[in-house]
């Protein structure tokens, strides 16, 4: 006899963008950086922070820009997208007090965050040697989700 488990259906997530912050923008000037650069490499990292009491979810994206050989860091940008999740308590496990969002939601948040960072990069680097360092289109599903086994922590 097999034991079956009941899978709970979660309610739809109700959220909206509440804020965008530029946390860091830097250019690393050098003779190499001032050369006619045509190929750029990008390292991206997205961190998620939670404040369940205020119903806030923050997606902080850090992007480093390198030259073609990846041996010179040309610049970096870090920005933060702040989302309000009105029904956040629907996703908190009552026993562990951890938040468990579906991967599809995390992919949506990451997609919005990446697109927003692309626009911030264009604005911040316009007229500089990084003017043509356009962040490529990235599939948010390609990011490795590193969440705790129990889910995301409920405090920031």
mmCIF file of C-alpha atoms in Angstrom:
data_model
loop_
_atom_site.group_PDB
_atom_site.id
_atom_site.type_symbol
_atom_site.label_atom_id
_atom_site.label_comp_id
_atom_site.label_asym_id
_atom_site.label_seq_id
_atom_site.Cartn_x
_atom_site.Cartn_y
_atom_site.Cartn_z
ATOM 1 C CA UNK A 1 0.000 0.000 0.000
ATOM 2 C CA UNK A 2 1.389 3.400 -0.939
ATOM 3 C CA UNK A 3 1.074 6.414 1.216
ATOM 4 C CA UNK A 4 -0.215 9.507 -0.563
ATOM 5 C CA UNK A 5 0.401 13.033 0.556
ATOM 6 C CA UNK A 6 -1.894 15.953 0.110
ATOM 7 C CA UNK A 7 -0.373 18.749 -1.946
ATOM 8 C CA UNK A 8 -1.631 22.128 -0.896
ATOM 9 C CA UNK A 9 -2.573 24.501 -3.670
ATOM 10 C CA UNK A 10 -1.175 27.919 -2.912
ATOM 11 C CA UNK A 11 -3.173 31.049 -3.618
ATOM 12 C CA UNK A 12 -2.061 33.427 -6.383
ATOM 13 C CA UNK A 13 0.635 35.846 -5.292
ATOM 14 C CA UNK A 14 -0.509 39.455 -5.147
ATOM 15 C CA UNK A 15 2.468 41.767 -5.541
ATOM 16 C CA UNK A 16 3.559 45.116 -6.909
ATOM 17 C CA UNK A 17 6.793 47.015 -7.415
ATOM 18 C CA UNK A 18 7.186 49.511 -4.566
ATOM 19 C CA UNK A 19 10.656 50.890 -5.171
ATOM 20 C CA UNK A 20 13.871 50.861 -7.171
ATOM 21 C CA UNK A 21 17.202 51.804 -5.633
ATOM 22 C CA UNK A 22 20.630 52.301 -7.162
ATOM 23 C CA UNK A 23 22.995 51.000 -4.490
ATOM 24 C CA UNK A 24 26.318 51.220 -6.353
ATOM 25 C CA UNK A 25 27.644 52.247 -9.734
ATOM 26 C CA UNK A 26 31.337 52.385 -10.516
ATOM 27 C CA UNK A 27 33.639 52.752 -13.494
ATOM 28 C CA UNK A 28 37.213 51.517 -13.317
ATOM 29 C CA UNK A 29 39.206 53.873 -15.504
ATOM 30 C CA UNK A 30 42.468 52.616 -16.997
ATOM 31 C CA UNK A 31 44.255 52.639 -20.341
ATOM 32 C CA UNK A 32 42.751 49.234 -21.047
ATOM 33 C CA UNK A 33 39.294 50.443 -20.077
ATOM 34 C CA UNK A 34 39.526 53.412 -22.404
ATOM 35 C CA UNK A 35 40.403 51.233 -25.412
ATOM 36 C CA UNK A 36 37.783 50.583 -28.079
ATOM 37 C CA UNK A 37 35.892 47.845 -26.279
ATOM 38 C CA UNK A 38 33.435 45.763 -28.263
ATOM 39 C CA UNK A 39 33.056 42.552 -26.246
ATOM 40 C CA UNK A 40 31.975 42.545 -22.618
ATOM 41 C CA UNK A 41 31.434 39.785 -20.092
ATOM 42 C CA UNK A 42 28.996 40.074 -17.211
ATOM 43 C CA UNK A 43 28.876 38.340 -13.843
ATOM 44 C CA UNK A 44 25.459 38.584 -12.190
ATOM 45 C CA UNK A 45 24.226 37.657 -8.755
ATOM 46 C CA UNK A 46 20.747 38.159 -7.314
ATOM 47 C CA UNK A 47 20.130 38.055 -3.573
ATOM 48 C CA UNK A 48 16.660 37.926 -2.084
ATOM 49 C CA UNK A 49 15.829 39.571 1.226
ATOM 50 C CA UNK A 50 12.547 39.375 3.049
ATOM 51 C CA UNK A 51 10.726 41.461 5.601
ATOM 52 C CA UNK A 52 7.528 39.537 6.255
ATOM 53 C CA UNK A 53 6.254 41.988 8.856
ATOM 54 C CA UNK A 54 6.266 44.807 6.287
ATOM 55 C CA UNK A 55 5.255 42.434 3.446
ATOM 56 C CA UNK A 56 8.392 43.387 1.497
ATOM 57 C CA UNK A 57 10.529 41.255 -0.789
ATOM 58 C CA UNK A 58 13.811 42.733 -2.049
ATOM 59 C CA UNK A 59 15.749 41.476 -5.049
ATOM 60 C CA UNK A 60 19.276 42.898 -5.016
ATOM 61 C CA UNK A 61 21.189 42.415 -8.262
ATOM 62 C CA UNK A 62 24.951 42.878 -8.508
ATOM 63 C CA UNK A 63 26.535 43.022 -11.959
ATOM 64 C CA UNK A 64 30.245 43.173 -12.688
ATOM 65 C CA UNK A 65 31.437 44.065 -16.186
ATOM 66 C CA UNK A 66 34.687 42.656 -17.557
ATOM 67 C CA UNK A 67 36.684 43.009 -20.761
ATOM 68 C CA UNK A 68 36.844 40.306 -23.439
ATOM 69 C CA UNK A 69 39.660 38.424 -21.697
ATOM 70 C CA UNK A 70 37.842 38.670 -18.351
ATOM 71 C CA UNK A 71 40.993 39.938 -16.678
ATOM 72 C CA UNK A 72 39.986 43.578 -16.153
ATOM 73 C CA UNK A 73 36.942 44.632 -14.153
ATOM 74 C CA UNK A 74 35.614 47.619 -16.060
ATOM 75 C CA UNK A 75 32.741 48.533 -13.809
ATOM 76 C CA UNK A 76 29.941 47.349 -11.596
ATOM 77 C CA UNK A 77 26.405 48.184 -10.659
ATOM 78 C CA UNK A 78 24.163 47.077 -7.818
ATOM 79 C CA UNK A 79 20.478 47.858 -7.651
ATOM 80 C CA UNK A 80 17.508 46.808 -5.594
ATOM 81 C CA UNK A 81 13.920 46.151 -6.641
ATOM 82 C CA UNK A 82 11.498 46.272 -3.729
ATOM 83 C CA UNK A 83 8.212 44.425 -4.044
ATOM 84 C CA UNK A 84 5.216 44.449 -1.745
ATOM 85 C CA UNK A 85 3.508 41.072 -1.441
ATOM 86 C CA UNK A 86 0.120 41.720 0.100
ATOM 87 C CA UNK A 87 -0.680 38.071 0.808
ATOM 88 C CA UNK A 88 2.792 37.070 1.994
ATOM 89 C CA UNK A 89 1.379 35.265 5.031
ATOM 90 C CA UNK A 90 -0.230 32.701 2.697
ATOM 91 C CA UNK A 91 3.308 31.474 1.926
ATOM 92 C CA UNK A 92 4.709 31.275 5.458
ATOM 93 C CA UNK A 93 5.011 27.789 6.891
ATOM 94 C CA UNK A 94 3.339 28.012 10.327
ATOM 95 C CA UNK A 95 5.766 25.555 11.927
ATOM 96 C CA UNK A 96 9.134 26.662 10.539
ATOM 97 C CA UNK A 97 8.170 30.351 10.017
ATOM 98 C CA UNK A 98 9.917 30.151 6.626
ATOM 99 C CA UNK A 99 8.534 31.560 3.390
ATOM 100 C CA UNK A 100 8.147 29.200 0.452
ATOM 101 C CA UNK A 101 7.380 30.826 -2.886
ATOM 102 C CA UNK A 102 6.937 28.821 -6.075
ATOM 103 C CA UNK A 103 9.962 28.846 -8.394
ATOM 104 C CA UNK A 104 7.802 30.498 -11.088
ATOM 105 C CA UNK A 105 7.312 33.511 -8.825
ATOM 106 C CA UNK A 106 11.032 33.759 -8.088
ATOM 107 C CA UNK A 107 11.708 33.583 -11.853
ATOM 108 C CA UNK A 108 9.251 36.453 -12.411
ATOM 109 C CA UNK A 109 10.902 38.569 -9.712
ATOM 110 C CA UNK A 110 14.350 37.820 -11.166
ATOM 111 C CA UNK A 111 13.183 38.723 -14.680
ATOM 112 C CA UNK A 112 11.804 42.085 -13.527
ATOM 113 C CA UNK A 113 14.985 42.753 -11.533
ATOM 114 C CA UNK A 114 17.293 41.933 -14.464
ATOM 115 C CA UNK A 115 15.293 44.095 -16.877
ATOM 116 C CA UNK A 116 15.258 46.988 -14.431
ATOM 117 C CA UNK A 117 19.033 46.683 -13.924
ATOM 118 C CA UNK A 118 19.525 46.756 -17.699
ATOM 119 C CA UNK A 119 17.762 50.123 -17.859
ATOM 120 C CA UNK A 120 19.698 51.486 -14.876
ATOM 121 C CA UNK A 121 22.966 50.387 -16.516
ATOM 122 C CA UNK A 122 22.054 52.174 -19.727
ATOM 123 C CA UNK A 123 21.293 55.366 -17.806
ATOM 124 C CA UNK A 124 24.364 55.237 -15.554
ATOM 125 C CA UNK A 125 26.890 54.284 -18.248
ATOM 126 C CA UNK A 126 25.581 56.523 -21.044
ATOM 127 C CA UNK A 127 28.416 58.587 -22.530
ATOM 128 C CA UNK A 128 31.159 56.508 -20.890
ATOM 129 C CA UNK A 129 33.393 53.744 -22.235
ATOM 130 C CA UNK A 130 30.668 51.335 -21.029
ATOM 131 C CA UNK A 131 27.982 53.005 -23.143
ATOM 132 C CA UNK A 132 27.746 49.904 -25.363
ATOM 133 C CA UNK A 133 27.951 47.365 -22.541
ATOM 134 C CA UNK A 134 24.375 46.200 -22.928
ATOM 135 C CA UNK A 135 23.349 43.517 -20.495
ATOM 136 C CA UNK A 136 22.292 40.546 -22.635
ATOM 137 C CA UNK A 137 18.880 38.931 -22.465
ATOM 138 C CA UNK A 138 19.054 36.352 -19.686
ATOM 139 C CA UNK A 139 16.686 33.506 -18.951
ATOM 140 C CA UNK A 140 15.841 33.906 -15.249
ATOM 141 C CA UNK A 141 15.370 30.140 -15.032
ATOM 142 C CA UNK A 142 19.106 29.751 -15.676
ATOM 143 C CA UNK A 143 19.905 31.180 -12.232
ATOM 144 C CA UNK A 144 20.636 28.607 -9.576
ATOM 145 C CA UNK A 145 18.181 29.120 -6.761
ATOM 146 C CA UNK A 146 20.072 28.853 -3.504
ATOM 147 C CA UNK A 147 17.422 28.917 -0.860
ATOM 148 C CA UNK A 148 17.499 27.230 2.481
ATOM 149 C CA UNK A 149 15.972 23.782 2.605
ATOM 150 C CA UNK A 150 13.075 25.189 4.621
ATOM 151 C CA UNK A 151 12.565 28.239 2.386
ATOM 152 C CA UNK A 152 13.429 31.898 2.606
ATOM 153 C CA UNK A 153 13.933 33.490 5.988
ATOM 154 C CA UNK A 154 11.100 35.788 7.067
ATOM 155 C CA UNK A 155 13.287 38.536 8.463
ATOM 156 C CA UNK A 156 15.792 40.806 6.815
#
